[in-house]
Structures are given as structure tokens and as C-alpha cells.
Short mmCIF file of C-alpha atoms in Angstrom, two decimals:
data_model
loop_
_atom_site.label_atom_id
_atom_site.label_comp_id
_atom_site.label_asym_id
_atom_site.label_seq_id
_atom_site.Cartn_x
_atom_site.Cartn_y
_atom_site.Cartn_z
CA UNK A 1 -5.73 28.23 3.52
CA UNK A 2 -4.04 24.68 2.71
CA UNK A 3 -5.41 21.34 4.00
CA UNK A 4 -2.56 20.72 5.82
CA UNK A 5 -2.63 24.18 7.70
CA UNK A 6 -6.05 24.09 7.77
CA UNK A 7 -5.32 21.19 9.91
CA UNK A 8 -2.47 22.73 12.51
CA UNK A 9 -4.68 25.05 12.92
CA UNK A 10 -7.74 22.90 14.06
CA UNK A 11 -5.69 20.51 16.16
CA UNK A 12 -7.20 21.56 19.44
CA UNK A 13 -9.95 21.91 18.11
CA UNK A 14 -12.23 18.77 16.69
CA UNK A 15 -12.72 16.92 17.88
CA UNK A 16 -14.88 14.22 15.46
CA UNK A 17 -16.62 11.04 16.38
CA UNK A 18 -18.17 8.91 13.25
CA UNK A 19 -19.99 6.17 13.20
CA UNK A 20 -19.16 4.61 9.68
CA UNK A 21 -22.12 2.04 8.21
CA UNK A 22 -21.16 -1.93 8.84
CA UNK A 23 -20.39 -3.42 4.75
CA UNK A 24 -20.04 -6.61 4.23
CA UNK A 25 -16.36 -8.17 3.95
CA UNK A 26 -15.97 -10.56 1.58
CA UNK A 27 -17.93 -10.82 -1.44
CA UNK A 28 -18.84 -7.62 -2.96
CA UNK A 29 -20.53 -7.75 -5.96
CA UNK A 30 -20.18 -4.71 -8.08
CA UNK A 31 -21.50 -3.73 -11.97
CA UNK A 32 -19.67 -3.21 -14.12
CA UNK A 33 -21.44 -2.30 -16.60
CA UNK A 34 -24.54 -3.03 -17.97
CA UNK A 35 -24.52 -6.56 -19.01
CA UNK A 36 -21.56 -7.92 -16.35
CA UNK A 37 -20.82 -7.92 -13.12
CA UNK A 38 -18.25 -8.97 -11.48
CA UNK A 39 -17.70 -10.53 -8.09
CA UNK A 40 -14.79 -11.21 -5.89
CA UNK A 41 -14.91 -14.00 -3.35
CA UNK A 42 -13.03 -16.88 -0.12
CA UNK A 43 -13.49 -19.71 -0.82
CA UNK A 44 -13.14 -22.06 1.78
CA UNK A 45 -10.23 -22.68 1.62
CA UNK A 46 -9.04 -19.50 1.28
CA UNK A 47 -9.96 -17.76 3.64
CA UNK A 48 -6.65 -19.42 6.03
CA UNK A 49 -4.50 -18.57 3.77
CA UNK A 50 -5.69 -14.58 4.02
CA UNK A 51 -3.91 -14.82 7.53
CA UNK A 52 -0.87 -15.11 5.84
CA UNK A 53 1.80 -12.94 3.89
CA UNK A 54 3.59 -15.68 3.15
CA UNK A 55 2.68 -17.49 -0.01
CA UNK A 56 5.04 -20.01 -0.98
CA UNK A 57 3.94 -21.35 2.02
CA UNK A 58 0.01 -21.68 1.63
CA UNK A 59 0.39 -24.24 -1.71
CA UNK A 60 -2.91 -25.92 -0.97
CA UNK A 61 -5.01 -22.39 -0.06
CA UNK A 62 -5.75 -19.49 -3.05
CA UNK A 63 -7.60 -16.61 -3.00
CA UNK A 64 -9.70 -16.93 -6.26
CA UNK A 65 -11.67 -13.94 -8.19
CA UNK A 66 -14.97 -15.51 -9.30
CA UNK A 67 -15.54 -12.63 -12.55
CA UNK A 68 -19.93 -13.44 -13.53
CA UNK A 69 -20.23 -12.15 -17.21
CA UNK A 70 -23.58 -12.84 -18.54
CA UNK A 71 -23.76 -11.54 -22.55
CA UNK A 72 -26.77 -12.46 -24.59
CA UNK A 73 -28.07 -15.10 -21.59
CA UNK A 74 -24.83 -16.85 -21.62
CA UNK A 75 -23.02 -16.67 -18.30
CA UNK A 76 -19.43 -17.47 -17.73
CA UNK A 77 -17.41 -17.97 -15.15
CA UNK A 78 -14.06 -17.21 -15.22
CA UNK A 79 -11.73 -17.14 -11.33
CA UNK A 80 -8.15 -14.86 -10.72
CA UNK A 81 -5.95 -16.80 -9.25
CA UNK A 82 -5.01 -13.83 -6.17
CA UNK A 83 -1.91 -16.05 -5.22
CA UNK A 84 -0.23 -16.85 -8.34
CA UNK A 85 -0.68 -14.39 -9.91
CA UNK A 86 1.65 -12.61 -5.79
CA UNK A 87 4.31 -14.64 -6.91
CA UNK A 88 4.87 -14.22 -10.84
CA UNK A 89 4.80 -10.32 -9.83
CA UNK A 90 6.79 -10.35 -6.60
CA UNK A 91 9.39 -12.39 -8.06
CA UNK A 92 10.08 -10.54 -10.61
CA UNK A 93 9.72 -7.18 -8.83
CA UNK A 94 12.71 -9.01 -6.95
CA UNK A 95 14.80 -10.34 -9.42
CA UNK A 96 14.60 -6.94 -11.20
CA UNK A 97 15.70 -5.43 -7.49
CA UNK A 98 18.89 -7.36 -7.15
CA UNK A 99 19.31 -6.06 -10.64
CA UNK A 100 19.38 -2.93 -9.52
CA UNK A 101 20.98 -2.90 -6.92
CA UNK A 102 24.35 -4.57 -7.30
CA UNK A 103 26.78 -5.39 -4.83
CA UNK A 104 29.66 -3.35 -5.70
CA UNK A 105 32.13 -0.69 -3.42
CA UNK A 106 31.78 0.71 -1.00
CA UNK A 107 30.61 -2.78 0.35
CA UNK A 108 29.38 -2.47 3.57
CA UNK A 109 26.55 0.38 2.00
CA UNK A 110 25.39 -1.70 -0.58
CA UNK A 111 24.63 -4.17 1.99
CA UNK A 112 22.35 -2.45 4.22
CA UNK A 113 21.29 -1.41 1.24
CA UNK A 114 20.32 -4.74 -0.31
CA UNK A 115 19.35 -5.78 3.02
CA UNK A 116 15.97 -3.82 3.83
CA UNK A 117 15.81 -3.28 -0.23
CA UNK A 118 15.55 -7.50 -1.27
CA UNK A 119 13.82 -8.52 2.88
CA UNK A 120 10.63 -10.07 2.13
CA UNK A 121 6.97 -7.72 1.89
CA UNK A 122 4.59 -7.88 0.61
CA UNK A 123 5.51 -5.55 -2.05
CA UNK A 124 1.66 -3.36 -2.18
CA UNK A 125 3.33 -0.80 -3.63
CA UNK A 126 5.11 -1.76 -7.08
CA UNK A 127 2.39 -4.73 -7.43
CA UNK A 128 -0.14 -2.12 -7.30
CA UNK A 129 2.23 -0.20 -9.61
CA UNK A 130 2.23 -2.81 -12.14
CA UNK A 131 -0.54 -3.54 -11.64
CA UNK A 132 -2.67 0.19 -12.92
CA UNK A 133 -0.72 -0.37 -16.24
CA UNK A 134 -2.12 -4.08 -17.07
CA UNK A 135 -5.73 -2.27 -16.29
CA UNK A 136 -5.47 -0.14 -18.99
CA UNK A 137 -3.55 -2.22 -20.77
CA UNK A 138 0.40 -1.18 -20.29
CA UNK A 139 2.89 -3.98 -20.14
CA UNK A 140 4.97 -4.82 -17.03
CA UNK A 141 8.45 -4.38 -18.44
CA UNK A 142 7.30 -0.77 -19.24
CA UNK A 143 6.67 -0.19 -16.15
CA UNK A 144 9.07 -2.34 -13.93
CA UNK A 145 11.35 0.60 -13.57
CA UNK A 146 8.64 2.37 -11.61
CA UNK A 147 7.38 -1.09 -9.33
CA UNK A 148 11.30 -1.17 -7.86
CA UNK A 149 11.45 3.15 -8.30
CA UNK A 150 8.70 2.39 -5.80
CA UNK A 151 9.82 -0.18 -3.36
CA UNK A 152 12.86 1.63 -3.22
CA UNK A 153 10.96 4.26 -2.17
CA UNK A 154 9.56 2.59 0.46
CA UNK A 155 12.78 0.79 1.78
CA UNK A 156 13.43 3.76 2.53
CA UNK A 157 11.68 4.88 4.14
CA UNK A 158 10.00 1.62 7.06
CA UNK A 159 14.70 2.09 7.44
CA UNK A 160 13.82 5.63 9.00
CA UNK A 161 10.49 4.88 9.76
CA UNK A 162 12.47 2.31 12.21
CA UNK A 163 15.02 4.89 13.87
CA UNK A 164 15.36 5.41 16.81
CA UNK A 165 14.91 8.83 16.46
CA UNK A 166 11.04 8.04 14.48
CA UNK A 167 9.50 5.00 15.80
CA UNK A 168 12.67 2.98 17.52
CA UNK A 169 11.39 -0.35 15.73
CA UNK A 170 14.23 -3.07 16.51
CA UNK A 171 11.50 -5.61 13.72
CA UNK A 172 11.64 -5.39 10.52
CA UNK A 173 10.23 -7.78 7.93
CA UNK A 174 11.04 -10.46 10.31
CA UNK A 175 14.36 -9.57 11.30
CA UNK A 176 16.23 -7.10 13.12
CA UNK A 177 15.86 -3.33 11.84
CA UNK A 178 18.41 -1.77 9.32
CA UNK A 179 20.14 0.71 11.71
CA UNK A 180 20.15 -2.41 14.71
CA UNK A 181 22.86 -4.96 11.58
CA UNK A 182 24.49 -1.48 9.82
CA UNK A 183 24.14 2.07 12.50
CA UNK A 184 22.62 5.07 12.44
CA UNK A 185 24.71 6.07 10.39
CA UNK A 186 24.79 4.32 7.25
CA UNK A 187 21.40 3.44 6.95
CA UNK A 188 20.41 7.26 6.82
CA UNK A 189 22.77 7.30 4.13
CA UNK A 190 21.70 4.48 2.71
CA UNK A 191 17.63 5.29 2.20
CA UNK A 192 19.21 8.03 0.81
CA UNK A 193 20.67 6.60 -1.08
CA UNK A 194 18.20 4.28 -2.66
CA UNK A 195 15.56 7.75 -2.77
CA UNK A 196 17.81 8.91 -5.06
CA UNK A 197 18.11 6.03 -7.09
CA UNK A 198 14.75 5.74 -7.42
CA UNK A 199 14.30 8.30 -9.87
CA UNK A 200 17.91 7.21 -11.18
CA UNK A 201 16.33 4.35 -12.77
CA UNK A 202 12.48 5.30 -13.29
CA UNK A 203 13.54 7.74 -15.55
CA UNK A 204 17.39 6.40 -17.31
CA UNK A 205 15.55 2.42 -17.38
CA UNK A 206 11.61 2.93 -18.76
CA UNK A 207 11.93 2.90 -22.51
CA UNK A 208 9.03 3.43 -24.95
CA UNK A 209 6.59 6.03 -23.04
CA UNK A 210 7.18 9.61 -23.97
CA UNK A 211 9.26 12.47 -22.14
CA UNK A 212 6.38 14.28 -20.85
CA UNK A 213 4.32 11.07 -19.72
CA UNK A 214 8.01 10.15 -17.75
CA UNK A 215 7.76 13.69 -16.54
CA UNK A 216 4.66 13.84 -15.12
CA UNK A 217 4.80 10.85 -13.31
CA UNK A 218 8.37 10.91 -11.62
CA UNK A 219 6.45 14.98 -10.50
CA UNK A 220 3.76 12.79 -9.21
CA UNK A 221 6.02 10.86 -6.91
CA UNK A 222 7.73 13.91 -5.73
CA UNK A 223 4.51 15.44 -4.74
CA UNK A 224 3.27 12.41 -3.28
CA UNK A 225 6.27 11.49 -1.20
CA UNK A 226 6.96 15.47 -1.04
CA UNK A 227 5.71 17.72 1.78
CA UNK A 228 3.08 18.04 0.69
CA UNK A 229 2.44 14.56 1.00
CA UNK A 230 3.98 11.74 2.95
CA UNK A 231 6.28 13.37 4.75
CA UNK A 232 3.57 16.31 5.87
CA UNK A 233 1.61 13.60 7.09
CA UNK A 234 4.75 11.41 9.08
CA UNK A 235 5.74 14.99 11.26
CA UNK A 236 2.22 15.44 11.78
CA UNK A 237 1.56 12.23 13.29
CA UNK A 238 4.71 12.82 16.17
CA UNK A 239 3.19 15.99 16.70
CA UNK A 240 -0.36 15.06 16.87
CA UNK A 241 0.41 11.78 19.85
CA UNK A 242 0.17 13.85 22.87
CA UNK A 243 -3.42 16.19 21.72
CA UNK A 244 -6.03 14.03 23.75
CA UNK A 245 -8.41 16.76 21.12
CA UNK A 246 -7.94 15.46 18.15
CA UNK A 247 -10.24 13.67 16.03
CA UNK A 248 -10.74 12.81 13.13
CA UNK A 249 -9.75 14.77 10.79
CA UNK A 250 -6.88 14.68 11.24
CA UNK A 251 -6.24 10.89 12.55
CA UNK A 252 -7.57 10.75 8.15
CA UNK A 253 -5.20 13.90 7.40
CA UNK A 254 -2.79 11.70 8.71
CA UNK A 255 -2.63 8.45 7.39
CA UNK A 256 -4.05 9.69 3.87
CA UNK A 257 -0.83 11.61 3.91
CA UNK A 258 1.74 8.52 5.21
CA UNK A 259 0.28 5.89 3.72
CA UNK A 260 -2.24 6.67 1.24
CA UNK A 261 0.39 8.78 -0.81
CA UNK A 262 2.09 6.18 -0.99
CA UNK A 263 -0.10 3.50 -2.72
CA UNK A 264 -1.73 6.97 -4.26
CA UNK A 265 1.53 7.08 -5.93
CA UNK A 266 2.45 3.69 -7.73
CA UNK A 267 -0.80 3.79 -8.55
CA UNK A 268 -1.06 7.37 -11.10
CA UNK A 269 2.14 5.69 -12.12
CA UNK A 270 1.15 2.35 -12.88
CA UNK A 271 -1.53 3.91 -15.15
CA UNK A 272 0.25 6.85 -16.64
CA UNK A 273 3.22 5.13 -18.10
CA UNK A 274 0.22 2.23 -19.03
CA UNK A 275 -0.96 5.42 -20.74
CA UNK A 276 -4.41 6.33 -19.12
CA UNK A 277 -7.08 9.45 -20.07
CA UNK A 278 -7.65 11.64 -17.51
CA UNK A 279 -10.81 10.14 -16.47
CA UNK A 280 -9.12 6.75 -16.35
CA UNK A 281 -6.83 8.24 -14.21
CA UNK A 282 -8.73 9.92 -12.31
CA UNK A 283 -11.23 6.39 -11.54
CA UNK A 284 -6.93 4.74 -10.38
CA UNK A 285 -6.67 7.34 -7.89
CA UNK A 286 -10.44 8.04 -6.14
CA UNK A 287 -9.35 4.16 -6.18
CA UNK A 288 -5.62 4.05 -4.68
CA UNK A 289 -6.04 6.74 -2.07
CA UNK A 290 -9.60 4.97 0.00
CA UNK A 291 -6.30 1.13 -0.76
CA UNK A 292 -4.31 3.40 0.95
CA UNK A 293 -6.81 3.77 3.57
CA UNK A 294 -8.06 1.03 4.30
CA UNK A 295 -4.28 -0.20 3.92
CA UNK A 296 -3.59 2.07 7.66
CA UNK A 297 -6.56 1.47 9.32
CA UNK A 298 -5.58 -2.77 9.17
CA UNK A 299 -2.36 -1.64 10.17
CA UNK A 300 -3.52 0.26 13.13
CA UNK A 301 -5.95 -2.98 14.10
CA UNK A 302 -2.81 -5.22 13.47
CA UNK A 303 -0.91 -3.25 15.48
CA UNK A 304 -3.47 -3.91 18.85
CA UNK A 305 -4.62 -7.34 19.02
CA UNK A 306 -1.05 -9.57 17.03
CA UNK A 307 2.54 -9.90 18.48
CA UNK A 308 5.95 -8.83 16.88
CA UNK A 309 6.55 -12.10 16.51
CA UNK A 310 2.85 -12.41 14.76
CA UNK A 311 3.84 -9.61 12.95
CA UNK A 312 7.35 -9.57 12.22
CA UNK A 313 7.87 -5.81 13.49
CA UNK A 314 7.65 -4.66 16.71
CA UNK A 315 3.77 -4.81 17.50
CA UNK A 316 2.72 -2.29 20.21
CA UNK A 317 4.54 0.64 19.08
CA UNK A 318 1.73 3.17 18.34
CA UNK A 319 0.48 2.19 21.74
CA UNK A 320 3.76 3.27 23.72
CA UNK A 321 4.52 6.01 21.29
CA UNK A 322 0.63 7.88 21.69
CA UNK A 323 -0.21 7.73 18.16
CA UNK A 324 -3.09 8.82 17.14
CA UNK A 325 -5.05 4.90 15.63
CA UNK A 326 -8.46 4.08 14.27
CA UNK A 327 -8.40 1.72 17.66
CA UNK A 328 -7.48 4.32 19.44
CA UNK A 329 -10.31 7.15 18.69
CA UNK A 330 -13.25 5.08 18.11
CA UNK A 331 -11.99 1.58 18.81
CA UNK A 332 -11.53 -2.27 17.50
CA UNK A 333 -15.32 -3.04 16.30
CA UNK A 334 -15.47 0.24 14.30
CA UNK A 335 -12.16 0.74 12.91
CA UNK A 336 -12.88 -2.99 11.02
CA UNK A 337 -16.08 -1.22 9.41
CA UNK A 338 -14.47 1.83 8.46
CA UNK A 339 -12.17 -0.74 6.50
CA UNK A 340 -14.59 -2.65 4.89
CA UNK A 341 -16.68 0.39 4.10
CA UNK A 342 -13.48 1.82 2.98
CA UNK A 343 -12.81 -1.10 0.87
CA UNK A 344 -15.80 -0.87 -0.61
CA UNK A 345 -15.61 2.74 -2.51
CA UNK A 346 -11.92 1.83 -3.45
CA UNK A 347 -13.10 -1.44 -5.48
CA UNK A 348 -16.13 0.82 -6.68
CA UNK A 349 -13.69 2.84 -8.75
CA UNK A 350 -12.87 0.25 -10.39
CA UNK A 351 -16.39 0.31 -12.03
CA UNK A 352 -16.22 0.07 -15.83
CA UNK A 353 -13.02 -1.71 -16.46
CA UNK A 354 -12.40 -5.07 -18.38
CA UNK A 355 -12.80 -7.49 -15.26
CA UNK A 356 -10.41 -9.34 -16.27
CA UNK A 357 -7.76 -6.43 -15.89
CA UNK A 358 -9.50 -5.77 -12.63
CA UNK A 359 -9.37 -8.21 -11.07
CA UNK A 360 -5.83 -8.09 -9.60
CA UNK A 361 -7.57 -5.38 -7.61
CA UNK A 362 -10.16 -6.77 -6.45
CA UNK A 363 -7.96 -9.67 -5.60
CA UNK A 364 -5.81 -7.86 -4.07
CA UNK A 365 -8.21 -4.95 -2.13
CA UNK A 366 -10.03 -7.79 -0.12
CA UNK A 367 -6.55 -10.06 0.48
CA UNK A 368 -5.85 -6.72 2.70
CA UNK A 369 -8.39 -6.30 4.39
CA UNK A 370 -8.41 -9.44 5.39
CA UNK A 371 -4.36 -9.54 6.39
CA UNK A 372 -3.50 -10.89 9.62
CA UNK A 373 0.29 -9.41 9.36
#
């Protein structure tokens, strides 16, 4: 029996409750090799920066990732500046997205595509795609079309999620949802077009990659966002809301698919186009699965602890729609503990990679664990 069928079959039967152990929220130390360690730290001014995703307005507050490497009895320190890294990567992604979807006829239609695609967001998936590529020795220029493709797919999902027939959200990324501006019919069609454009852009503008690798990368994205991936998670999310006896197994399945499959797709495509070995791909896959599930658990927490103004999107939607969430099933405190556990497990998968190349992913993991919107 497939996992998806098993979950559906067990909806009325399972009521598992877990009690995750407590882990440190920062300062997690990982053994990279017999002579190297790396530590993610939050400097005094960094904590408040973690409470905002608007990087440009936090000039003096920088999340830093400190590598402590010991070789031949010598200790050297290097500090990774996540803020500068994110500013540079997001700027590059935004420029590439702007060029990929120019204004042309029909004007209103392309404006609708650009409205959501170019809105201010964290750009988690495209930056994750680039960071995974660089982790294994690849170049940003090689993976940028795929990074843009991932953001196009993410934009479509957000546009459609906000529709009245789905999550019925009026706000997204601090402004009116797409259908509130352009109408539901245009939003649906613009979303479809962004998905088609994502695959076209990846397939036709990626340079210097073997055709077999490109086919595998496209196949990974299609599988992870399709009926066995993110769509399956979204469907079960809608079906399970009113079932009082649904357990943690179903909830993990839903969150792992509707959110973590996107981060997995982004990271795996980045690693593939960067020339990763099969062993590296497997580790990146495990990292991205934990990373994505952690992201969604934090999202669940923020939905019930922050206002719409703080989040930049409609708060409390999950509660009103009676959706399954971790705070609803295990409470806010245990949800935070579980997010910390997932963060630790994600970072453990980066053991053995070059510290300077793993630094962006380590720092992103801690930043997103402590985000406030």
C-alpha cells in the first residue's frame, strides 16, 4: 500500500501523539570531520534581525555564521554574514525573474503574473536552490534558471492558495492577494502560465548541463509538485480538517508534501545542476525534507501567534478553516520543540561538506527557525 493510500486508509484510525525532546535553538555544534567543527551563533544584535524578513531595513542587525576550524593545532575563525548573502542572492533572483517575465500583450495578464512573482518575499526556494548548487561546487549562473523556475511555481501556489475555493486569503506578502486585484479568472490562468513558463525557462535557458541531468532535474520538480507530491499534501490538508481522530502521522504526511516537497525540489535541482554525487544528493534530500517540514511547523505557530499586519498575510486562516496544524494537535510549546528537533536533524545532514559552502544553509536553517513572519 502506498504512503498516500495508507494515510487515507488510516484517517479514522490513527491518533498518534508524540513528545519531541528539547533541543537548543541556536549554537548547535556539528562535527564536520575529525579536525573541523562549525557553529551557528546568534550575536547580540542578530536576535532582533531574526524577527524580520525585511533585510534592507535592518542594516545594523546581521545574522552571522561562525566557522571554527582547527588544523594542526591552529584555530581559525571565519564569520558568515547571512544578511549580505541573502541581499545579494535575492537581488540576483529578482533581476532574473524580472527579465524572464516582461510586460507584453495581453498586458493585464502579464501584469497579474508579475504582481505575485515579483512581490516582496523571502525567496526561500530559489536561494535554497542556489545554495545547494554552490554546496557541491556549482555556479549560481548555471542554476539561476532553475531557481527562477522554482519561484514561478511557488508564486502560482500562493496565488491559487488564496482563492476563495481554497484558503480564501485576502492578503499575501503585505498586499492584496492576486485575485483581489485581477479577478479569480485571471489569477487561475496566470498561475497555470507561470507553471508552464517555469519548466520552459529551466529547459531552454540552462547552460552547461548535460541533457540527461537536465531531464532528471525537470522530472524531480514535476514529481515533487504533482499528484504524488505537493498536490497530494494539499488535497489531504483539505480533506482532513474536520476529522477529530486524525493523528500526527497524517499531519506529518500533509506538511511534508504540501511544503517540504517544494524545498526538496529546489535543493535537489540545485544539487543536480551543481554536479553532486548520488551520496551528496541523498544527504541534500534529507536536509531539505527536514528543512521544509521545520518551515511549515514554524508557519503553523506564527499563524496563531501573530497578526495579519505582522505576517503580511491573513492570520488565523488555519484555525478558521479547522485545518490540521501542529499547535492544534500538540500545542505551541511542543511545536516549537519539534521545529528545533527538525532544525538539528537538517543541519546534521551537512556534516562533511566544506564549512564555507555549508554556511549559507546552516545559517538559513537557524534564521527560518526563529523567523517572526
